[in-house]
Structures are given as structure tokens and as C-alpha cells.
C-alpha positions in Angstrom: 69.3 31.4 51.3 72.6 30.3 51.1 76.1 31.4 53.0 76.2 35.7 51.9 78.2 38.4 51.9 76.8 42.0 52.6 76.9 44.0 49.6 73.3 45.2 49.1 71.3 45.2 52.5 67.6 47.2 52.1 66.8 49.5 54.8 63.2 50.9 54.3 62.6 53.6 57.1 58.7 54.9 57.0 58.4 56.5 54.3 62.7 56.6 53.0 64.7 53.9 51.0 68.0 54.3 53.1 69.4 51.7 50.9 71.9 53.9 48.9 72.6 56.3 52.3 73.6 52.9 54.7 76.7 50.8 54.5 76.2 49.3 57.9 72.9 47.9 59.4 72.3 45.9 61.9 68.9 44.2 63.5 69.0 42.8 67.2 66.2 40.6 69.1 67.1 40.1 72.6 64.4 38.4 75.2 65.3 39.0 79.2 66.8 35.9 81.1 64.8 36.6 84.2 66.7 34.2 87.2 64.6 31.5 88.8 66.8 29.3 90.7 65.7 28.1 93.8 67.1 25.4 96.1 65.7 22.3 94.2 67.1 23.7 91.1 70.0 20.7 91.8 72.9 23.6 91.7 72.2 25.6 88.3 70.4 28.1 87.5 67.0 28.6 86.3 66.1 31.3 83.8 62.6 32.4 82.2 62.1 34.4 79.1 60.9 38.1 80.0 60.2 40.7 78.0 61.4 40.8 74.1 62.5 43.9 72.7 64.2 44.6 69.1 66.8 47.2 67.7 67.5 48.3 64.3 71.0 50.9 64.2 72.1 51.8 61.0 74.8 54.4 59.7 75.9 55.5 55.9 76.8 59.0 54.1 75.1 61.8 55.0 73.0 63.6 53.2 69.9 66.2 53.0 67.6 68.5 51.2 65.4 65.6 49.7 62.5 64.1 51.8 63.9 60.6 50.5 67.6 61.8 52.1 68.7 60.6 55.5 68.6 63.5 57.3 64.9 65.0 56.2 64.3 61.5 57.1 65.4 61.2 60.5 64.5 65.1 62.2 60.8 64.2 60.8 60.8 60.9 62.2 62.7 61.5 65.7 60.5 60.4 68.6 57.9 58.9 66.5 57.4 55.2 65.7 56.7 53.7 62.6 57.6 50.8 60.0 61.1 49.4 59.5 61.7 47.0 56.8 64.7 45.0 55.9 66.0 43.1 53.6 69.5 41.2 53.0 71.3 41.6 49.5 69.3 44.0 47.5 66.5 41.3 48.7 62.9 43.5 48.0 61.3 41.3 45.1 58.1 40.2 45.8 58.5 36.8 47.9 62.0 37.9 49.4 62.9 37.5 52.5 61.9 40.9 55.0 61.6 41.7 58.4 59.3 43.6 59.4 58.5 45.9 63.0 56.9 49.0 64.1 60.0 50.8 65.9 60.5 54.3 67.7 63.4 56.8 65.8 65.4 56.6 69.3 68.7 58.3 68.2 70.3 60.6 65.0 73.8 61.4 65.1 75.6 63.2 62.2 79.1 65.1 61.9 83.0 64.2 62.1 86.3 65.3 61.6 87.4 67.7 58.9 88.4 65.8 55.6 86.2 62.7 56.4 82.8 61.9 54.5 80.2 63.4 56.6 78.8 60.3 58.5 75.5 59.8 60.1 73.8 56.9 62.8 70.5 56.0 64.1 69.1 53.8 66.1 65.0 52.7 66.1 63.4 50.9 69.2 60.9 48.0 68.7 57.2 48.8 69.4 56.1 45.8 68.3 57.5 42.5 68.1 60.0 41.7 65.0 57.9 39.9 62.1 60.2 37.7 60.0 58.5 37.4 56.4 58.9 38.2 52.6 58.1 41.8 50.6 54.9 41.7 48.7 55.4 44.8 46.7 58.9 45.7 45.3 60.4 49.5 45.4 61.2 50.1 41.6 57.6 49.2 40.4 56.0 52.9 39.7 52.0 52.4 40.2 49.6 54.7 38.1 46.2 52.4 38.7 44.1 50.2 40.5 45.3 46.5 40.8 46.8 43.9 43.0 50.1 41.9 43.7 51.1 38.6 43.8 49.8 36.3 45.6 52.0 34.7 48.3 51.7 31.4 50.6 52.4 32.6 54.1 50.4 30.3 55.6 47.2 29.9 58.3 47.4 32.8 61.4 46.7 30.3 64.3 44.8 31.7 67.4 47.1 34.4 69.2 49.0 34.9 66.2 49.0 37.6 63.8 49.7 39.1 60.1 52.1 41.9 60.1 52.1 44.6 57.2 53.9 47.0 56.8 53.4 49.8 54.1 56.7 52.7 52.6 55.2 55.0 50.7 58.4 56.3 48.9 56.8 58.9 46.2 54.0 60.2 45.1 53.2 62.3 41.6 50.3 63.4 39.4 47.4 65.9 40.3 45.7 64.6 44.0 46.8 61.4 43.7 45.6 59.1 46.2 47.0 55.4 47.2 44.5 52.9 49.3 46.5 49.6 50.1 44.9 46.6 51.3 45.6 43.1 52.4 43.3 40.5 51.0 43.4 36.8 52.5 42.5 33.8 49.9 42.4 29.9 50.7 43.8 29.4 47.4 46.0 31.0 45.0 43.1 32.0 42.7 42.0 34.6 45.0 38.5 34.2 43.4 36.9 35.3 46.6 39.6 37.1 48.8 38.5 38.6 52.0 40.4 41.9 53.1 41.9 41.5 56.4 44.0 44.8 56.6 43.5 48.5 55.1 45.7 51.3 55.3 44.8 55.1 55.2 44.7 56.8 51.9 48.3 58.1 51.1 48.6 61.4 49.2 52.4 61.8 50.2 55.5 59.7 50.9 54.9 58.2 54.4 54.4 54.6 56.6 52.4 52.9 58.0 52.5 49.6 60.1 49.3 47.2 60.6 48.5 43.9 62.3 45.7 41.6 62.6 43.6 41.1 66.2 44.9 38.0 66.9 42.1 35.6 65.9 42.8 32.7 63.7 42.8 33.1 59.9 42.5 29.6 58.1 43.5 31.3 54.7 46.7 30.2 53.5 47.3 32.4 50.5 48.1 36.6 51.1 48.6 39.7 48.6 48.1 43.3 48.5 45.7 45.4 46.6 45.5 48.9 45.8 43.2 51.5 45.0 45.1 54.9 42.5 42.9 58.0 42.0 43.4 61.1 41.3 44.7 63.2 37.5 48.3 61.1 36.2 48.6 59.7 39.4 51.9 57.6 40.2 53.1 55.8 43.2 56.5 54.2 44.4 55.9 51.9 47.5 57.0 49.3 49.2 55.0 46.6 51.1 55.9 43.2 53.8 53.8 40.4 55.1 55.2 38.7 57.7 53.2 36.4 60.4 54.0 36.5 64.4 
């Protein structure tokens, strides 16, 4: 990706596109410089990484009344943790560049001054570490039956790593509908014999969810998703992101 300017940047929160409510967001990494100088350290100092720890703060127009809307959003998920997605320049088509973590809703502020467009903020702490990787399912694509995605070359999970996924659940329709997403692992792109390295609980209702692998090396090279729709005119909007860490 080339030099950019911010115009179009995808904020998936759980299970909320706060794309169209956002028009600032912002995604910090910091590790602690822990000092280690001594006196052969030949007059500088000495630092060691410590602890990482990741922020995502965002703020936009405020609105309500819709469970898609920033502030249903943010009261049902303040104090909990779950998936963050992002995404620069209206970047969510399957193979785009994402970033993935499971993060605490830390902070919610809303209000200002008469005659100004009511505002909102937030802030969401890092439970897990920041996975940089691309979406695997794209937001617009409504799902009414079984099938997979595309398949995507991510790579071989060495020994200590693991596969991130994270799953936004934006809608659901239809009479008991159900969604079961999966990750499937292939060593080629035919995916003739894929093995499933990641399932997600059954979704009836627009929600998240955030996954990883054990941390034992996976020689595939070659990831997707697959899901699983039951239920009477069932129909799905979701969003999915692989990312490996």
C-alpha cells in the first residue's frame, strides 16, 4: 500500500460496523523500555523490551436506538472484551489489510456544547497481542447458506506462534437462523483436504467473537473460513480477519 490519505478507515467493534459513526481512529502498540544499565554498559544506557500492550480510541457522531449505533454499542460492551478490527481506506475486501486484537471497552464518553454535533469517544484496551493480517470475509456480502471463502496465503504458524481470528457478527434475519464459522487450514490452495483449526459458537444474533490457535506449529500455508447457515430464510452480515502472531 502506497502513501494514503484517511478518508474511509473500518472500525469493526464486536458485533458494530462503526465505520459510518467514526471520523477519527487511532491504534497504538507500545512495549515498556525496562532500564538495564549497569556499570560496564560503557556510559549509555541499556533497555529491555517489557510488557506490550495495545490501544484502539476512536470518536465520530453520535448516535443510538439501533444495536448497530455507537452508543447501544458501547453501554453493552463497557467493561467487557472482545474483537476489534481495522482496516485503512474502506479496506475490508477479502485479502485487505486488517488488524486484528481482543481489547477491553475501557472508556465511553458522549455530550458537548449546545449547537455542536453531539460527539462521542472510546477507548478499548488490548487483551491480547495486536495481529497484523488481511479480512477473509467482507461486511456487505449477505449469507443465506452453507459455504466457504476464499482462500488466502498467510503462511506456516511456526512453533510459539499463532492464528488470530476474529469473527463481527453485524446482523442476523430469517426464522432461528443460526451462523457456525470455521477456520480451515489447507497446504494448498485447492483446499481438497482442509483441516479445521478454529470454530466459533453458533451465532443467532449480532455479536463477536475472538479466537487463536495453541501455539503449536501449523505447516499449512493456505487459510479460509467456512460456514455453516440453518435455520427458515436465514441471512447473515459478518465480518471475519486472519492474521498470524
Amino acid at each position: 500500500m502506497s502513501k494514503t490519505v484517511l478518508t474511509d478507515v473500518r472500525l469493526f467493534a464486536v458485533g458494530a460496523d462503526l465505520s459510518g459513526h467514526s471520523n477519527k481512529v487511532e491504534l497504538a502498540v507500545e512495549v515498556e523500555d525496562k532500564d538495564a544499565t549497569n556499570y560496564r554498559s560503557q556510559g549509555w544506557t541499556e533497555k529491555l523490551g517489557g510488557l506490550a500492550s495495545a490501544e484502539v480510541t476512536g470518536e465520530g457522531q453520535w448516535e443510538a436506538d439501533d444495536p448497530g449505533m455507537v452508543d447501544d454499542a458501547s453501554w453493552s460492551q463497557l467493561g467487557g472484551t472482545g474483537p476489534w478490527t481495522l482496516g485503512a481506506n474502506n479496506a475490508a475486501a477479502v485479502g485487505d489489510l486488517a488488524y486484528l486484537v481482543k481489547a477491553m471497552r475501557s472508556e465511553y464518553k458522549l455530550g458537548e456544547a449546545v449547537g455542536e454535533v453531539a460527539p462521542w469517544t472510546g477507548t478499548a484496551k488490548s487483551s491480547w497481542p495486536v495481529a497484523r493480517g488481511v479480512f477473509a470475509h467482507p461486511p456487505g456480502t449477505a449469507r443465506t447458506a452453507t459455504g466457504s471463502g476464499t482462500g488466502l496465503e498467510l503462511g506456516a504458524v511456526a512453533s510459539g506462534q499463532r492464528l488470530y481470528a476474529a469473527l463481527h457478527v453485524l446482523s442476523a434475519a430469517g426464522a432461528t437462523p443460526t451462523l457456525t464459522v470455521t477456520v480451515e487450514s489447507s497446504a494448498d490452495n485447492t483446499f481438497a483436504a482442509p483441516t479445521t483449526q478454529l470454530t466459533f459458537a453458533a451465532a443467532d444474533e449480532a455479536g463477536g467473537q475472538i479466537l487463536r490457535t495453541g501455539g503449536t506449529a501449523v505447516t499449512d500455508t493456505w487459510w479460509r473460513i467456512a460456514w455453516t447457515i440453518t435455520g427458515t430464510s436465514p441471512s447473515f452480515l459478518f465480518v471475519s480477519s486472519l492474521g498470524i502472531q
